[in-house]
mmCIF file with all atom_site columns, C-alpha atoms in Angstrom:
data_model
loop_
_atom_site.group_PDB
_atom_site.id
_atom_site.type_symbol
_atom_site.label_atom_id
_atom_site.label_alt_id
_atom_site.label_comp_id
_atom_site.label_asym_id
_atom_site.label_entity_id
_atom_site.label_seq_id
_atom_site.pdbx_PDB_ins_code
_atom_site.Cartn_x
_atom_site.Cartn_y
_atom_site.Cartn_z
_atom_site.occupancy
_atom_site.B_iso_or_equiv
_atom_site.pdbx_formal_charge
_atom_site.auth_seq_id
_atom_site.auth_comp_id
_atom_site.auth_asym_id
_atom_site.auth_atom_id
_atom_site.pdbx_PDB_model_num
ATOM 1   C CA . MET A 1 1   ? -17.581 -91.638 -32.014 1.00 0.00 ? 1   MET A CA 1
ATOM 2   C CA . SER A 1 2   ? -21.185 -91.283 -30.872 1.00 0.00 ? 2   SER A CA 1
ATOM 3   C CA . ASP A 1 3   ? -20.282 -88.604 -28.325 1.00 0.00 ? 3   ASP A CA 1
ATOM 4   C CA . TYR A 1 4   ? -18.430 -86.564 -30.931 1.00 0.00 ? 4   TYR A CA 1
ATOM 5   C CA . ILE A 1 5   ? -19.183 -82.823 -30.879 1.00 0.00 ? 5   ILE A CA 1
ATOM 6   C CA . THR A 1 6   ? -18.766 -80.752 -34.031 1.00 0.00 ? 6   THR A CA 1
ATOM 7   C CA . HIS A 1 7   ? -16.062 -78.218 -33.309 1.00 0.00 ? 7   HIS A CA 1
ATOM 8   C CA . ILE A 1 8   ? -13.413 -75.930 -34.741 1.00 0.00 ? 8   ILE A CA 1
ATOM 9   C CA . GLY A 1 9   ? -9.766  -76.886 -34.278 1.00 0.00 ? 9   GLY A CA 1
ATOM 10  C CA . THR A 1 10  ? -7.000  -74.303 -34.768 1.00 0.00 ? 10  THR A CA 1
ATOM 11  C CA . ASP A 1 11  ? -3.251  -74.619 -35.126 1.00 0.00 ? 11  ASP A CA 1
ATOM 12  C CA . GLU A 1 12  ? -0.300  -72.799 -36.641 1.00 0.00 ? 12  GLU A CA 1
ATOM 13  C CA . SER A 1 13  ? 2.813   -73.516 -38.677 1.00 0.00 ? 13  SER A CA 1
ATOM 14  C CA . GLY A 1 14  ? 6.041   -71.589 -39.167 1.00 0.00 ? 14  GLY A CA 1
ATOM 15  C CA . LYS A 1 15  ? 6.291   -70.270 -35.613 1.00 0.00 ? 15  LYS A CA 1
ATOM 16  C CA . GLY A 1 16  ? 9.755   -71.750 -35.077 1.00 0.00 ? 16  GLY A CA 1
ATOM 17  C CA . ASP A 1 17  ? 11.005  -71.208 -38.625 1.00 0.00 ? 17  ASP A CA 1
ATOM 18  C CA . PHE A 1 18  ? 13.340  -68.278 -39.240 1.00 0.00 ? 18  PHE A CA 1
ATOM 19  C CA . PHE A 1 19  ? 12.359  -68.100 -42.911 1.00 0.00 ? 19  PHE A CA 1
ATOM 20  C CA . GLY A 1 20  ? 8.840   -68.067 -44.231 1.00 0.00 ? 20  GLY A CA 1
ATOM 21  C CA . PRO A 1 21  ? 5.443   -66.945 -43.001 1.00 0.00 ? 21  PRO A CA 1
ATOM 22  C CA . LEU A 1 22  ? 3.463   -67.725 -39.904 1.00 0.00 ? 22  LEU A CA 1
ATOM 23  C CA . VAL A 1 23  ? 0.326   -69.569 -40.999 1.00 0.00 ? 23  VAL A CA 1
ATOM 24  C CA . ILE A 1 24  ? -2.718  -70.112 -38.804 1.00 0.00 ? 24  ILE A CA 1
ATOM 25  C CA . ALA A 1 25  ? -5.544  -72.421 -39.834 1.00 0.00 ? 25  ALA A CA 1
ATOM 26  C CA . GLY A 1 26  ? -8.929  -73.364 -38.456 1.00 0.00 ? 26  GLY A CA 1
ATOM 27  C CA . VAL A 1 27  ? -11.001 -76.406 -39.438 1.00 0.00 ? 27  VAL A CA 1
ATOM 28  C CA . MET A 1 28  ? -14.565 -77.134 -38.420 1.00 0.00 ? 28  MET A CA 1
ATOM 29  C CA . ALA A 1 29  ? -15.109 -80.881 -38.431 1.00 0.00 ? 29  ALA A CA 1
ATOM 30  C CA . ASP A 1 30  ? -18.402 -82.652 -37.890 1.00 0.00 ? 30  ASP A CA 1
ATOM 31  C CA . GLU A 1 31  ? -18.541 -86.373 -37.092 1.00 0.00 ? 31  GLU A CA 1
ATOM 32  C CA . LYS A 1 32  ? -18.578 -87.409 -40.749 1.00 0.00 ? 32  LYS A CA 1
ATOM 33  C CA . ALA A 1 33  ? -15.565 -85.237 -41.598 1.00 0.00 ? 33  ALA A CA 1
ATOM 34  C CA . ALA A 1 34  ? -13.709 -86.478 -38.511 1.00 0.00 ? 34  ALA A CA 1
ATOM 35  C CA . GLN A 1 35  ? -14.229 -90.072 -39.652 1.00 0.00 ? 35  GLN A CA 1
ATOM 36  C CA . ILE A 1 36  ? -12.951 -89.264 -43.165 1.00 0.00 ? 36  ILE A CA 1
ATOM 37  C CA . PHE A 1 37  ? -9.918  -87.474 -41.724 1.00 0.00 ? 37  PHE A CA 1
ATOM 38  C CA . LEU A 1 38  ? -9.024  -90.382 -39.442 1.00 0.00 ? 38  LEU A CA 1
ATOM 39  C CA . GLU A 1 39  ? -9.345  -92.869 -42.285 1.00 0.00 ? 39  GLU A CA 1
ATOM 40  C CA . ALA A 1 40  ? -7.150  -90.683 -44.505 1.00 0.00 ? 40  ALA A CA 1
ATOM 41  C CA . GLY A 1 41  ? -4.439  -90.798 -41.837 1.00 0.00 ? 41  GLY A CA 1
ATOM 42  C CA . ILE A 1 42  ? -4.633  -87.171 -40.797 1.00 0.00 ? 42  ILE A CA 1
ATOM 43  C CA . LYS A 1 43  ? -2.666  -86.511 -37.627 1.00 0.00 ? 43  LYS A CA 1
ATOM 44  C CA . ASP A 1 44  ? -0.373  -83.849 -36.206 1.00 0.00 ? 44  ASP A CA 1
ATOM 45  C CA . SER A 1 45  ? 1.471   -82.365 -39.208 1.00 0.00 ? 45  SER A CA 1
ATOM 46  C CA . LYS A 1 46  ? 4.822   -82.712 -37.409 1.00 0.00 ? 46  LYS A CA 1
ATOM 47  C CA . LYS A 1 47  ? 4.430   -86.480 -37.733 1.00 0.00 ? 47  LYS A CA 1
ATOM 48  C CA . ILE A 1 48  ? 3.783   -86.408 -41.508 1.00 0.00 ? 48  ILE A CA 1
ATOM 49  C CA . THR A 1 49  ? 6.128   -85.597 -44.382 1.00 0.00 ? 49  THR A CA 1
ATOM 50  C CA . ASP A 1 50  ? 5.507   -82.390 -46.344 1.00 0.00 ? 50  ASP A CA 1
ATOM 51  C CA . LYS A 1 51  ? 4.877   -84.499 -49.443 1.00 0.00 ? 51  LYS A CA 1
ATOM 52  C CA . LYS A 1 52  ? 2.087   -86.413 -47.701 1.00 0.00 ? 52  LYS A CA 1
ATOM 53  C CA . ILE A 1 53  ? 0.686   -83.172 -46.269 1.00 0.00 ? 53  ILE A CA 1
ATOM 54  C CA . LEU A 1 54  ? 0.104   -81.821 -49.778 1.00 0.00 ? 54  LEU A CA 1
ATOM 55  C CA . THR A 1 55  ? -1.966  -84.915 -50.630 1.00 0.00 ? 55  THR A CA 1
ATOM 56  C CA . LEU A 1 56  ? -4.082  -84.526 -47.455 1.00 0.00 ? 56  LEU A CA 1
ATOM 57  C CA . GLU A 1 57  ? -4.736  -80.811 -47.977 1.00 0.00 ? 57  GLU A CA 1
ATOM 58  C CA . PRO A 1 58  ? -7.454  -81.237 -50.684 1.00 0.00 ? 58  PRO A CA 1
ATOM 59  C CA . ILE A 1 59  ? -9.225  -83.927 -48.629 1.00 0.00 ? 59  ILE A CA 1
ATOM 60  C CA . ILE A 1 60  ? -9.578  -81.556 -45.673 1.00 0.00 ? 60  ILE A CA 1
ATOM 61  C CA . LYS A 1 61  ? -10.704 -78.676 -47.878 1.00 0.00 ? 61  LYS A CA 1
ATOM 62  C CA . LYS A 1 62  ? -13.313 -80.855 -49.555 1.00 0.00 ? 62  LYS A CA 1
ATOM 63  C CA . HIS A 1 63  ? -14.918 -82.137 -46.357 1.00 0.00 ? 63  HIS A CA 1
ATOM 64  C CA . SER A 1 64  ? -14.834 -79.218 -43.949 1.00 0.00 ? 64  SER A CA 1
ATOM 65  C CA . ILE A 1 65  ? -15.366 -75.520 -43.455 1.00 0.00 ? 65  ILE A CA 1
ATOM 66  C CA . TYR A 1 66  ? -11.943 -74.019 -42.978 1.00 0.00 ? 66  TYR A CA 1
ATOM 67  C CA . SER A 1 67  ? -9.922  -70.821 -42.905 1.00 0.00 ? 67  SER A CA 1
ATOM 68  C CA . VAL A 1 68  ? -6.209  -70.362 -43.555 1.00 0.00 ? 68  VAL A CA 1
ATOM 69  C CA . VAL A 1 69  ? -4.487  -67.085 -42.679 1.00 0.00 ? 69  VAL A CA 1
ATOM 70  C CA . PRO A 1 70  ? -0.881  -66.810 -43.890 1.00 0.00 ? 70  PRO A CA 1
ATOM 71  C CA . ILE A 1 71  ? 1.019   -63.838 -42.450 1.00 0.00 ? 71  ILE A CA 1
ATOM 72  C CA . SER A 1 72  ? 3.872   -62.942 -44.792 1.00 0.00 ? 72  SER A CA 1
ATOM 73  C CA . ASN A 1 73  ? 7.243   -62.025 -43.302 1.00 0.00 ? 73  ASN A CA 1
ATOM 74  C CA . SER A 1 74  ? 6.841   -58.308 -44.015 1.00 0.00 ? 74  SER A CA 1
ATOM 75  C CA . LYS A 1 75  ? 3.402   -58.286 -42.395 1.00 0.00 ? 75  LYS A CA 1
ATOM 76  C CA . TYR A 1 76  ? 4.533   -60.506 -39.538 1.00 0.00 ? 76  TYR A CA 1
ATOM 77  C CA . ASN A 1 77  ? 7.471   -58.228 -38.707 1.00 0.00 ? 77  ASN A CA 1
ATOM 78  C CA . GLU A 1 78  ? 5.195   -55.187 -38.816 1.00 0.00 ? 78  GLU A CA 1
ATOM 79  C CA . LEU A 1 79  ? 2.634   -56.851 -36.510 1.00 0.00 ? 79  LEU A CA 1
ATOM 80  C CA . TYR A 1 80  ? 5.350   -58.087 -34.180 1.00 0.00 ? 80  TYR A CA 1
ATOM 81  C CA . ALA A 1 81  ? 6.846   -54.596 -33.943 1.00 0.00 ? 81  ALA A CA 1
ATOM 82  C CA . ASN A 1 82  ? 3.431   -53.310 -32.833 1.00 0.00 ? 82  ASN A CA 1
ATOM 83  C CA . ILE A 1 83  ? 2.376   -56.173 -30.567 1.00 0.00 ? 83  ILE A CA 1
ATOM 84  C CA . LYS A 1 84  ? 5.871   -57.182 -29.315 1.00 0.00 ? 84  LYS A CA 1
ATOM 85  C CA . ASN A 1 85  ? 4.550   -60.489 -28.036 1.00 0.00 ? 85  ASN A CA 1
ATOM 86  C CA . LEU A 1 86  ? 4.384   -63.718 -30.023 1.00 0.00 ? 86  LEU A CA 1
ATOM 87  C CA . ASN A 1 87  ? 1.554   -65.200 -27.945 1.00 0.00 ? 87  ASN A CA 1
ATOM 88  C CA . LYS A 1 88  ? -0.617  -62.139 -28.547 1.00 0.00 ? 88  LYS A CA 1
ATOM 89  C CA . LEU A 1 89  ? 0.153   -62.311 -32.252 1.00 0.00 ? 89  LEU A CA 1
ATOM 90  C CA . LEU A 1 90  ? -0.775  -66.007 -32.280 1.00 0.00 ? 90  LEU A CA 1
ATOM 91  C CA . ALA A 1 91  ? -3.966  -65.279 -30.343 1.00 0.00 ? 91  ALA A CA 1
ATOM 92  C CA . TRP A 1 92  ? -4.925  -62.661 -32.920 1.00 0.00 ? 92  TRP A CA 1
ATOM 93  C CA . GLY A 1 93  ? -4.394  -65.221 -35.701 1.00 0.00 ? 93  GLY A CA 1
ATOM 94  C CA . HIS A 1 94  ? -6.300  -68.007 -33.942 1.00 0.00 ? 94  HIS A CA 1
ATOM 95  C CA . ALA A 1 95  ? -9.176  -65.620 -33.228 1.00 0.00 ? 95  ALA A CA 1
ATOM 96  C CA . ARG A 1 96  ? -9.131  -64.536 -36.880 1.00 0.00 ? 96  ARG A CA 1
ATOM 97  C CA . VAL A 1 97  ? -9.549  -68.071 -38.268 1.00 0.00 ? 97  VAL A CA 1
ATOM 98  C CA . ILE A 1 98  ? -12.272 -68.905 -35.724 1.00 0.00 ? 98  ILE A CA 1
ATOM 99  C CA . GLU A 1 99  ? -14.144 -65.769 -36.830 1.00 0.00 ? 99  GLU A CA 1
ATOM 100 C CA . ASN A 1 100 ? -13.682 -66.644 -40.510 1.00 0.00 ? 100 ASN A CA 1
ATOM 101 C CA . VAL A 1 101 ? -15.136 -70.128 -39.971 1.00 0.00 ? 101 VAL A CA 1
ATOM 102 C CA . LEU A 1 102 ? -18.052 -68.731 -37.927 1.00 0.00 ? 102 LEU A CA 1
ATOM 103 C CA . GLU A 1 103 ? -18.832 -66.364 -40.804 1.00 0.00 ? 103 GLU A CA 1
ATOM 104 C CA . GLN A 1 104 ? -19.697 -69.487 -42.815 1.00 0.00 ? 104 GLN A CA 1
ATOM 105 C CA . GLU A 1 105 ? -21.364 -71.657 -40.181 1.00 0.00 ? 105 GLU A CA 1
ATOM 106 C CA . THR A 1 106 ? -22.285 -71.435 -36.512 1.00 0.00 ? 106 THR A CA 1
ATOM 107 C CA . CYS A 1 107 ? -20.407 -73.585 -34.043 1.00 0.00 ? 107 CYS A CA 1
ATOM 108 C CA . GLU A 1 108 ? -20.365 -73.605 -30.252 1.00 0.00 ? 108 GLU A CA 1
ATOM 109 C CA . TYR A 1 109 ? -16.979 -75.064 -29.452 1.00 0.00 ? 109 TYR A CA 1
ATOM 110 C CA . ALA A 1 110 ? -13.374 -74.410 -30.498 1.00 0.00 ? 110 ALA A CA 1
ATOM 111 C CA . LEU A 1 111 ? -10.146 -76.091 -29.453 1.00 0.00 ? 111 LEU A CA 1
ATOM 112 C CA . SER A 1 112 ? -6.614  -74.820 -29.921 1.00 0.00 ? 112 SER A CA 1
ATOM 113 C CA . ASP A 1 113 ? -3.159  -75.878 -28.913 1.00 0.00 ? 113 ASP A CA 1
ATOM 114 C CA . LYS A 1 114 ? -2.052  -74.198 -25.697 1.00 0.00 ? 114 LYS A CA 1
ATOM 115 C CA . PHE A 1 115 ? 0.495   -71.437 -26.331 1.00 0.00 ? 115 PHE A CA 1
ATOM 116 C CA . GLY A 1 116 ? -0.425  -68.720 -23.863 1.00 0.00 ? 116 GLY A CA 1
ATOM 117 C CA . ASP A 1 117 ? -3.154  -67.492 -21.590 1.00 0.00 ? 117 ASP A CA 1
ATOM 118 C CA . GLU A 1 118 ? -6.620  -68.496 -22.836 1.00 0.00 ? 118 GLU A CA 1
ATOM 119 C CA . SER A 1 119 ? -7.884  -64.968 -22.307 1.00 0.00 ? 119 SER A CA 1
ATOM 120 C CA . LEU A 1 120 ? -5.591  -63.812 -25.133 1.00 0.00 ? 120 LEU A CA 1
ATOM 121 C CA . ILE A 1 121 ? -7.656  -65.553 -27.831 1.00 0.00 ? 121 ILE A CA 1
ATOM 122 C CA . LYS A 1 122 ? -10.931 -64.712 -26.065 1.00 0.00 ? 122 LYS A CA 1
ATOM 123 C CA . SER A 1 123 ? -10.175 -61.007 -25.975 1.00 0.00 ? 123 SER A CA 1
ATOM 124 C CA . ALA A 1 124 ? -9.125  -61.056 -29.656 1.00 0.00 ? 124 ALA A CA 1
ATOM 125 C CA . LEU A 1 125 ? -12.426 -62.615 -30.776 1.00 0.00 ? 125 LEU A CA 1
ATOM 126 C CA . MET A 1 126 ? -14.955 -60.348 -32.454 1.00 0.00 ? 126 MET A CA 1
ATOM 127 C CA . LYS A 1 127 ? -18.686 -60.410 -31.916 1.00 0.00 ? 127 LYS A CA 1
ATOM 128 C CA . LYS A 1 128 ? -19.350 -63.708 -33.711 1.00 0.00 ? 128 LYS A CA 1
ATOM 129 C CA . GLY A 1 129 ? -16.791 -65.527 -31.622 1.00 0.00 ? 129 GLY A CA 1
ATOM 130 C CA . GLN A 1 130 ? -17.569 -63.968 -28.252 1.00 0.00 ? 130 GLN A CA 1
ATOM 131 C CA . SER A 1 131 ? -20.052 -66.655 -27.293 1.00 0.00 ? 131 SER A CA 1
ATOM 132 C CA . ILE A 1 132 ? -18.009 -69.668 -28.416 1.00 0.00 ? 132 ILE A CA 1
ATOM 133 C CA . ARG A 1 133 ? -16.737 -72.090 -25.793 1.00 0.00 ? 133 ARG A CA 1
ATOM 134 C CA . LEU A 1 134 ? -13.005 -72.024 -26.249 1.00 0.00 ? 134 LEU A CA 1
ATOM 135 C CA . GLU A 1 135 ? -10.547 -74.495 -24.817 1.00 0.00 ? 135 GLU A CA 1
ATOM 136 C CA . GLN A 1 136 ? -6.792  -74.688 -25.092 1.00 0.00 ? 136 GLN A CA 1
ATOM 137 C CA . MET A 1 137 ? -5.042  -77.929 -24.451 1.00 0.00 ? 137 MET A CA 1
ATOM 138 C CA . VAL A 1 138 ? -1.442  -79.092 -24.430 1.00 0.00 ? 138 VAL A CA 1
ATOM 139 C CA . ARG A 1 139 ? -0.731  -81.290 -27.483 1.00 0.00 ? 139 ARG A CA 1
ATOM 140 C CA . ALA A 1 140 ? -4.191  -80.542 -28.880 1.00 0.00 ? 140 ALA A CA 1
ATOM 141 C CA . GLU A 1 141 ? -3.020  -81.998 -32.224 1.00 0.00 ? 141 GLU A CA 1
ATOM 142 C CA . SER A 1 142 ? -4.254  -85.341 -30.860 1.00 0.00 ? 142 SER A CA 1
ATOM 143 C CA . ASP A 1 143 ? -7.728  -83.946 -31.658 1.00 0.00 ? 143 ASP A CA 1
ATOM 144 C CA . VAL A 1 144 ? -8.717  -84.644 -35.272 1.00 0.00 ? 144 VAL A CA 1
ATOM 145 C CA . ALA A 1 145 ? -9.953  -81.107 -36.070 1.00 0.00 ? 145 ALA A CA 1
ATOM 146 C CA . VAL A 1 146 ? -6.775  -79.553 -34.638 1.00 0.00 ? 146 VAL A CA 1
ATOM 147 C CA . ALA A 1 147 ? -4.682  -82.116 -36.551 1.00 0.00 ? 147 ALA A CA 1
ATOM 148 C CA . ALA A 1 148 ? -6.513  -81.174 -39.758 1.00 0.00 ? 148 ALA A CA 1
ATOM 149 C CA . ALA A 1 149 ? -5.847  -77.488 -39.036 1.00 0.00 ? 149 ALA A CA 1
ATOM 150 C CA . SER A 1 150 ? -2.159  -78.273 -38.449 1.00 0.00 ? 150 SER A CA 1
ATOM 151 C CA . VAL A 1 151 ? -2.025  -80.011 -41.844 1.00 0.00 ? 151 VAL A CA 1
ATOM 152 C CA . LEU A 1 152 ? -3.659  -77.058 -43.652 1.00 0.00 ? 152 LEU A CA 1
ATOM 153 C CA . ALA A 1 153 ? -1.335  -74.596 -41.901 1.00 0.00 ? 153 ALA A CA 1
ATOM 154 C CA . ARG A 1 154 ? 1.722   -76.660 -42.820 1.00 0.00 ? 154 ARG A CA 1
ATOM 155 C CA . ALA A 1 155 ? 0.546   -77.111 -46.425 1.00 0.00 ? 155 ALA A CA 1
ATOM 156 C CA . ALA A 1 156 ? 0.134   -73.344 -46.806 1.00 0.00 ? 156 ALA A CA 1
ATOM 157 C CA . PHE A 1 157 ? 3.574   -72.847 -45.243 1.00 0.00 ? 157 PHE A CA 1
ATOM 158 C CA . VAL A 1 158 ? 5.118   -75.274 -47.764 1.00 0.00 ? 158 VAL A CA 1
ATOM 159 C CA . HIS A 1 159 ? 3.386   -73.493 -50.686 1.00 0.00 ? 159 HIS A CA 1
ATOM 160 C CA . LYS A 1 160 ? 4.555   -70.081 -49.480 1.00 0.00 ? 160 LYS A CA 1
ATOM 161 C CA . MET A 1 161 ? 8.150   -71.289 -49.042 1.00 0.00 ? 161 MET A CA 1
ATOM 162 C CA . GLN A 1 162 ? 8.045   -72.596 -52.616 1.00 0.00 ? 162 GLN A CA 1
ATOM 163 C CA . GLU A 1 163 ? 6.768   -69.215 -53.843 1.00 0.00 ? 163 GLU A CA 1
ATOM 164 C CA . MET A 1 164 ? 9.598   -67.485 -51.978 1.00 0.00 ? 164 MET A CA 1
ATOM 165 C CA . GLU A 1 165 ? 12.170  -69.827 -53.492 1.00 0.00 ? 165 GLU A CA 1
ATOM 166 C CA . ASP A 1 166 ? 10.797  -69.163 -56.979 1.00 0.00 ? 166 ASP A CA 1
ATOM 167 C CA . LYS A 1 167 ? 10.766  -65.415 -56.383 1.00 0.00 ? 167 LYS A CA 1
ATOM 168 C CA . TYR A 1 168 ? 14.253  -65.044 -54.914 1.00 0.00 ? 168 TYR A CA 1
ATOM 169 C CA . GLY A 1 169 ? 15.983  -67.982 -56.580 1.00 0.00 ? 169 GLY A CA 1
ATOM 170 C CA . LEU A 1 170 ? 17.255  -69.343 -53.265 1.00 0.00 ? 170 LEU A CA 1
ATOM 171 C CA . LYS A 1 171 ? 16.561  -72.524 -51.334 1.00 0.00 ? 171 LYS A CA 1
ATOM 172 C CA . PHE A 1 172 ? 15.287  -71.504 -47.895 1.00 0.00 ? 172 PHE A CA 1
ATOM 173 C CA . PRO A 1 173 ? 15.920  -74.127 -45.202 1.00 0.00 ? 173 PRO A CA 1
ATOM 174 C CA . LYS A 1 174 ? 13.059  -74.805 -42.803 1.00 0.00 ? 174 LYS A CA 1
ATOM 175 C CA . GLY A 1 175 ? 13.426  -74.560 -39.048 1.00 0.00 ? 175 GLY A CA 1
ATOM 176 C CA . CYS A 1 176 ? 16.278  -72.739 -37.377 1.00 0.00 ? 176 CYS A CA 1
ATOM 177 C CA . ALA A 1 177 ? 19.292  -74.946 -38.118 1.00 0.00 ? 177 ALA A CA 1
ATOM 178 C CA . ALA A 1 178 ? 22.838  -73.790 -38.814 1.00 0.00 ? 178 ALA A CA 1
ATOM 179 C CA . GLN A 1 179 ? 22.383  -73.598 -42.608 1.00 0.00 ? 179 GLN A CA 1
ATOM 180 C CA . VAL A 1 180 ? 19.747  -70.899 -42.039 1.00 0.00 ? 180 VAL A CA 1
ATOM 181 C CA . LYS A 1 181 ? 22.544  -68.388 -41.395 1.00 0.00 ? 181 LYS A CA 1
ATOM 182 C CA . ASP A 1 182 ? 24.354  -69.391 -44.593 1.00 0.00 ? 182 ASP A CA 1
ATOM 183 C CA . THR A 1 183 ? 21.195  -68.782 -46.601 1.00 0.00 ? 183 THR A CA 1
ATOM 184 C CA . ALA A 1 184 ? 20.604  -65.473 -44.829 1.00 0.00 ? 184 ALA A CA 1
ATOM 185 C CA . ARG A 1 185 ? 24.128  -64.344 -45.755 1.00 0.00 ? 185 ARG A CA 1
ATOM 186 C CA . GLU A 1 186 ? 23.564  -65.512 -49.315 1.00 0.00 ? 186 GLU A CA 1
ATOM 187 C CA . PHE A 1 187 ? 20.344  -63.500 -49.422 1.00 0.00 ? 187 PHE A CA 1
ATOM 188 C CA . ILE A 1 188 ? 22.153  -60.402 -48.121 1.00 0.00 ? 188 ILE A CA 1
ATOM 189 C CA . ASP A 1 189 ? 24.872  -60.803 -50.786 1.00 0.00 ? 189 ASP A CA 1
ATOM 190 C CA . LYS A 1 190 ? 22.235  -61.018 -53.471 1.00 0.00 ? 190 LYS A CA 1
ATOM 191 C CA . PHE A 1 191 ? 19.614  -58.487 -52.340 1.00 0.00 ? 191 PHE A CA 1
ATOM 192 C CA . GLY A 1 192 ? 21.163  -56.441 -49.523 1.00 0.00 ? 192 GLY A CA 1
ATOM 193 C CA . LYS A 1 193 ? 20.440  -56.650 -45.807 1.00 0.00 ? 193 LYS A CA 1
ATOM 194 C CA . ASP A 1 194 ? 17.634  -54.079 -46.032 1.00 0.00 ? 194 ASP A CA 1
ATOM 195 C CA . ARG A 1 195 ? 15.466  -56.683 -47.730 1.00 0.00 ? 195 ARG A CA 1
ATOM 196 C CA . LEU A 1 196 ? 16.110  -59.575 -45.344 1.00 0.00 ? 196 LEU A CA 1
ATOM 197 C CA . HIS A 1 197 ? 12.896  -58.707 -43.461 1.00 0.00 ? 197 HIS A CA 1
ATOM 198 C CA . GLU A 1 198 ? 10.931  -59.785 -46.587 1.00 0.00 ? 198 GLU A CA 1
ATOM 199 C CA . VAL A 1 199 ? 11.840  -63.431 -46.011 1.00 0.00 ? 199 VAL A CA 1
ATOM 200 C CA . CYS A 1 200 ? 12.490  -63.920 -42.286 1.00 0.00 ? 200 CYS A CA 1
ATOM 201 C CA . LYS A 1 201 ? 11.241  -63.191 -38.780 1.00 0.00 ? 201 LYS A CA 1
ATOM 202 C CA . THR A 1 202 ? 13.379  -60.320 -37.560 1.00 0.00 ? 202 THR A CA 1
ATOM 203 C CA . HIS A 1 203 ? 12.876  -60.852 -33.820 1.00 0.00 ? 203 HIS A CA 1
ATOM 204 C CA . PHE A 1 204 ? 14.775  -64.166 -33.980 1.00 0.00 ? 204 PHE A CA 1
ATOM 205 C CA . LYS A 1 205 ? 18.284  -63.809 -32.607 1.00 0.00 ? 205 LYS A CA 1
ATOM 206 C CA . THR A 1 206 ? 19.575  -65.312 -35.876 1.00 0.00 ? 206 THR A CA 1
ATOM 207 C CA . TYR A 1 207 ? 18.598  -62.012 -37.543 1.00 0.00 ? 207 TYR A CA 1
ATOM 208 C CA . ASN A 1 208 ? 21.021  -59.999 -35.424 1.00 0.00 ? 208 ASN A CA 1
ATOM 209 C CA . GLU A 1 209 ? 23.702  -62.638 -35.768 1.00 0.00 ? 209 GLU A CA 1
ATOM 210 C CA . VAL A 1 210 ? 23.811  -62.290 -39.552 1.00 0.00 ? 210 VAL A CA 1
#
């Protein structure tokens, strides 16, 4: 790893889930942290169980500078109504976590998974992030810092889902499978359809279907 460059990796979780927040995370990993992460078995969060993710979360937080930005459903729906474009919303979130990390430490390079035009994140960066070299790459989770960010984002997503389940007394399925609609109907029976926006992403077609 002698040619390793300290960098910030960013990733998100919850983008394809009807219920629950959108969480964006950024992790700045130097060579030492990268080595620790690899030895701990940190990889793309989609390849790890949620149970394992919660054991990796403290390791990442202990050995890196990081930022996690969870966007609750109410906030997400409000932002989406204003921005009307998921890629722009994601870019705003990725820019946010990069800025938050740069507030704590300078870094010259950031890498994110490719979800839209690179200029979207660049234009959303504030003054601290304007000079950073930013790259987007397809399947960037193969990079250890991005993988660590994906784990932190997923861990926060899992925590938030648990909080929602405790608050509403319902089990919210992850993803966008068929049982999502059953839960949405159950929620409506219990709390009324006016409150559905508190727990889901309203621009999903599932929302109109229920």
